[in-house]
Amino acid sequence: MSDCIFCKIIKGEIPSATIFEDDEFKVILDRFPSGEGHVLIIPKNHVANIFEIDEEQAGRLFKLAVKVSKVMKDVLGFENMNVLQNNGEVAGQSVFHFHMHLIPRYENDGINIKWNPTEPTDEDIEAVRKKLAEKF
């Protein structure tokens, strides 16, 4: 897509702090990070979100995420990490090209990824479980 910033990064039209690249993925430091070492894993083919990505490619991406995370932990010395992937504007996606965030976490880093838990009844949970399970 000609107006996609990640497609432009992949084509080399926009510079990036690339830490790894192969035929399928590019791993870069986030230009607007939550903190030191915040990384993005981006498929080279344009796919908007999790609803469009091929399952096999998603599996390879997650395998790469494990490898990259271990290198990051070893080099940067953190003990905790968020793995984040947003899908759609309401979910916080701002670039509509699938990408996974690997966010190192440090004590008192000021990052807050939380939600207000709800309290569904057992019946509510069973109704949703039944709707979903019957599609499998």
Coordinates of C-alpha atoms in Angstrom, one line a residue:
M1 CA 0.0 0.0 0.0
S2 CA 1.5 3.3 -1.1
D3 CA 0.4 5.3 1.9
C4 CA 1.3 2.7 4.6
I5 CA 4.3 3.9 6.7
F6 CA 5.3 0.3 7.5
C7 CA 5.3 -0.6 3.8
K8 CA 7.5 2.4 3.2
I9 CA 9.9 1.3 5.9
I10 CA 10.0 -2.2 4.4
K11 CA 10.8 -0.8 1.0
G12 CA 13.6 1.4 2.4
E13 CA 11.8 4.7 1.6
I14 CA 11.8 5.6 5.3
P15 CA 14.8 4.8 7.4
S16 CA 14.4 2.4 10.4
A17 CA 16.6 1.1 13.3
T18 CA 16.5 -2.5 12.0
I19 CA 17.7 -5.2 14.4
F20 CA 16.8 -8.2 12.3
E21 CA 15.4 -8.9 8.8
D22 CA 14.7 -11.9 6.7
D23 CA 12.6 -12.5 3.6
E24 CA 9.3 -12.4 5.5
F25 CA 9.8 -10.0 8.5
K26 CA 11.5 -6.8 9.6
V27 CA 12.2 -6.2 13.3
I28 CA 12.8 -2.6 14.2
L29 CA 13.1 -0.4 17.2
D30 CA 9.9 1.6 17.7
R31 CA 10.4 5.2 16.6
F32 CA 8.1 6.4 19.4
P33 CA 8.8 3.8 22.1
S34 CA 7.2 3.3 25.5
G35 CA 10.8 2.9 26.8
E36 CA 14.2 1.5 26.0
G37 CA 14.2 -1.5 23.7
H38 CA 10.6 -1.3 22.5
V39 CA 10.6 -3.4 19.3
L40 CA 8.1 -4.0 16.5
I41 CA 7.9 -7.1 14.4
I42 CA 6.4 -6.3 11.0
P43 CA 5.5 -8.8 8.2
K44 CA 6.9 -7.6 4.9
N45 CA 3.6 -8.3 3.1
H46 CA 0.9 -5.8 3.8
V47 CA -1.8 -7.3 6.0
A48 CA -4.0 -5.0 8.1
N49 CA -4.6 -7.1 11.2
I50 CA -5.0 -10.5 12.9
F51 CA -8.2 -11.1 11.0
E52 CA -6.3 -11.0 7.7
I53 CA -2.9 -12.6 8.5
D54 CA -2.3 -16.2 7.4
E55 CA -2.2 -18.6 10.3
E56 CA 1.1 -20.1 9.2
Q57 CA 2.7 -16.7 8.9
A58 CA 1.3 -15.7 12.3
G59 CA 3.0 -18.8 13.7
R60 CA 6.3 -18.0 12.2
L61 CA 6.0 -14.4 13.5
F62 CA 5.4 -15.6 17.0
K63 CA 8.3 -18.0 16.8
L64 CA 10.5 -15.0 15.7
A65 CA 9.0 -13.0 18.7
V66 CA 10.3 -15.7 21.1
K67 CA 13.7 -15.6 19.6
V68 CA 13.9 -11.8 19.5
S69 CA 12.6 -11.5 23.1
K70 CA 15.3 -13.8 24.4
V71 CA 18.0 -11.8 22.7
M72 CA 16.5 -8.6 24.1
K73 CA 16.3 -10.0 27.6
D74 CA 19.9 -11.1 27.4
V75 CA 21.3 -7.8 26.0
L76 CA 19.1 -5.3 27.9
G77 CA 18.8 -7.2 31.2
F78 CA 15.1 -6.8 31.9
E79 CA 13.0 -9.5 33.6
N80 CA 9.5 -8.7 32.4
M81 CA 7.9 -8.0 29.0
N82 CA 4.6 -7.1 27.4
V83 CA 3.8 -8.7 24.0
L84 CA 1.1 -6.5 22.5
Q85 CA -0.8 -6.6 19.2
N86 CA -3.7 -4.2 18.5
N87 CA -6.4 -4.8 15.9
G88 CA -8.6 -1.9 14.9
E89 CA -8.9 1.7 16.0
V90 CA -11.0 1.0 19.1
A91 CA -8.3 -1.5 20.2
G92 CA -5.5 1.1 19.9
Q93 CA -4.2 0.2 16.4
S94 CA -2.8 3.4 14.8
V95 CA -0.9 1.9 11.9
F96 CA -3.1 -0.5 9.9
H97 CA -0.4 -2.9 9.0
F98 CA -0.1 -5.9 11.3
H99 CA 2.7 -5.5 13.8
M100 CA 3.6 -7.0 17.2
H101 CA 5.1 -4.9 20.0
L102 CA 7.7 -6.4 22.3
I103 CA 7.9 -4.0 25.2
P104 CA 10.6 -4.5 27.9
R105 CA 9.3 -3.7 31.4
Y106 CA 11.3 -2.2 34.2
E107 CA 10.3 -1.4 37.7
N108 CA 8.5 2.0 37.9
D109 CA 8.7 2.5 34.1
G110 CA 5.3 4.3 34.0
I111 CA 3.8 2.0 31.4
N112 CA 0.2 1.1 32.2
I113 CA -1.5 -1.7 30.2
K114 CA -4.6 -2.4 32.3
W115 CA -8.3 -2.6 32.0
N116 CA -11.2 -2.5 34.4
P117 CA -12.3 -6.1 35.0
T118 CA -16.0 -6.9 34.7
E119 CA -17.9 -9.5 36.8
P120 CA -19.9 -11.7 34.5
T121 CA -22.2 -14.3 36.1
D122 CA -21.5 -18.0 35.5
E123 CA -24.5 -17.9 33.1
D124 CA -23.0 -15.1 31.1
I125 CA -19.7 -16.9 30.8
E126 CA -21.5 -20.1 29.7
A127 CA -23.6 -18.3 27.1
V128 CA -20.5 -16.8 25.5
R129 CA -18.5 -20.1 25.8
K130 CA -21.3 -22.0 24.1
K131 CA -21.6 -19.5 21.2
L132 CA -17.9 -19.7 20.6
A133 CA -17.3 -23.4 21.1
E134 CA -20.0 -24.4 18.6
K135 CA -18.0 -22.7 15.8
F136 CA -15.1 -25.0 16.4

